[in-house]
PDB file of C-alpha atoms in Angstrom:
ATOM      1  CA  UNK A   1     121.890 113.390  93.511  1.00  0.00           C
ATOM      2  CA  UNK A   2     121.517 117.123  92.921  1.00  0.00           C
ATOM      3  CA  UNK A   3     118.892 116.516  90.239  1.00  0.00           C
ATOM      4  CA  UNK A   4     117.005 114.208  92.590  1.00  0.00           C
ATOM      5  CA  UNK A   5     117.099 116.807  95.365  1.00  0.00           C
ATOM      6  CA  UNK A   6     115.828 119.474  92.970  1.00  0.00           C
ATOM      7  CA  UNK A   7     112.999 117.278  91.670  1.00  0.00           C
ATOM      8  CA  UNK A   8     111.828 115.973  95.044  1.00  0.00           C
ATOM      9  CA  UNK A   9     109.625 118.886  96.227  1.00  0.00           C
ATOM     10  CA  UNK A  10     107.785 119.117  92.902  1.00  0.00           C
ATOM     11  CA  UNK A  11     107.489 115.343  92.725  1.00  0.00           C
ATOM     12  CA  UNK A  12     105.792 115.137  96.113  1.00  0.00           C
ATOM     13  CA  UNK A  13     103.232 117.780  95.170  1.00  0.00           C
ATOM     14  CA  UNK A  14     102.614 116.154  91.776  1.00  0.00           C
ATOM     15  CA  UNK A  15     101.955 112.755  93.390  1.00  0.00           C
ATOM     16  CA  UNK A  16      99.578 114.329  95.881  1.00  0.00           C
ATOM     17  CA  UNK A  17      97.729 116.143  93.093  1.00  0.00           C
ATOM     18  CA  UNK A  18      97.399 113.259  90.610  1.00  0.00           C
ATOM     19  CA  UNK A  19      97.104 110.335  93.035  1.00  0.00           C
ATOM     20  CA  UNK A  20      95.950 111.242  96.508  1.00  0.00           C
ATOM     21  CA  UNK A  21      93.597 114.079  95.609  1.00  0.00           C
ATOM     22  CA  UNK A  22      91.624 111.825  93.243  1.00  0.00           C
ATOM     23  CA  UNK A  23      91.256 108.618  95.254  1.00  0.00           C
ATOM     24  CA  UNK A  24      88.984 107.979  98.221  1.00  0.00           C
ATOM     25  CA  UNK A  25      90.316 107.273 101.700  1.00  0.00           C
ATOM     26  CA  UNK A  26      89.460 103.609 101.164  1.00  0.00           C
ATOM     27  CA  UNK A  27      91.363 103.515  97.879  1.00  0.00           C
ATOM     28  CA  UNK A  28      94.366 105.205  99.527  1.00  0.00           C
ATOM     29  CA  UNK A  29      94.234 102.607 102.315  1.00  0.00           C
ATOM     30  CA  UNK A  30      94.127  99.811  99.735  1.00  0.00           C
ATOM     31  CA  UNK A  31      97.041 101.370  97.846  1.00  0.00           C
ATOM     32  CA  UNK A  32      99.045 101.493 101.074  1.00  0.00           C
ATOM     33  CA  UNK A  33      98.295  97.816 101.767  1.00  0.00           C
ATOM     34  CA  UNK A  34      99.316  96.873  98.222  1.00  0.00           C
ATOM     35  CA  UNK A  35     102.543  98.855  98.545  1.00  0.00           C
ATOM     36  CA  UNK A  36     103.343  97.199 101.866  1.00  0.00           C
ATOM     37  CA  UNK A  37     102.748  93.730 100.403  1.00  0.00           C
ATOM     38  CA  UNK A  38     105.004  94.482  97.428  1.00  0.00           C
ATOM     39  CA  UNK A  39     107.668  95.980  99.699  1.00  0.00           C
ATOM     40  CA  UNK A  40     107.631  92.938 101.965  1.00  0.00           C
ATOM     41  CA  UNK A  41     107.912  90.590  98.978  1.00  0.00           C
ATOM     42  CA  UNK A  42     110.858  92.567  97.591  1.00  0.00           C
ATOM     43  CA  UNK A  43     112.553  92.533 100.977  1.00  0.00           C
ATOM     44  CA  UNK A  44     112.152  88.747 101.238  1.00  0.00           C
ATOM     45  CA  UNK A  45     113.561  88.240  97.749  1.00  0.00           C
ATOM     46  CA  UNK A  46     116.451  90.650  98.315  1.00  0.00           C
ATOM     47  CA  UNK A  47     117.225  89.022 101.666  1.00  0.00           C
ATOM     48  CA  UNK A  48     117.774  85.712  99.902  1.00  0.00           C
ATOM     49  CA  UNK A  49     120.616  85.438  97.417  1.00  0.00           C
ATOM     50  CA  UNK A  50     119.339  87.938  94.872  1.00  0.00           C
ATOM     51  CA  UNK A  51     118.605  85.757  91.874  1.00  0.00           C
ATOM     52  CA  UNK A  52     118.982  87.911  88.731  1.00  0.00           C
ATOM     53  CA  UNK A  53     116.065  86.031  87.178  1.00  0.00           C
ATOM     54  CA  UNK A  54     113.794  87.141  90.033  1.00  0.00           C
ATOM     55  CA  UNK A  55     115.306  90.626  90.333  1.00  0.00           C
ATOM     56  CA  UNK A  56     116.461  91.548  86.822  1.00  0.00           C
ATOM     57  CA  UNK A  57     117.433  95.077  87.903  1.00  0.00           C
ATOM     58  CA  UNK A  58     120.080  93.519  90.137  1.00  0.00           C
ATOM     59  CA  UNK A  59     121.953  91.984  87.186  1.00  0.00           C
ATOM     60  CA  UNK A  60     125.570  93.052  87.093  1.00  0.00           C
TER      61      UNK A  60
END
């Protein structure tokens, strides 16, 4: 957790610099829509019994 906390401020600036400073407003809007769609799909899958075939990172 400490490493994550230390990396977070630099990570945010790096993402802004290499992603959001190089895409148009329209591209950023599209990226947001894509992220929302993926997030909703993951939430639906995780809400159901998490099938390890569908969510391999959930294998235990």
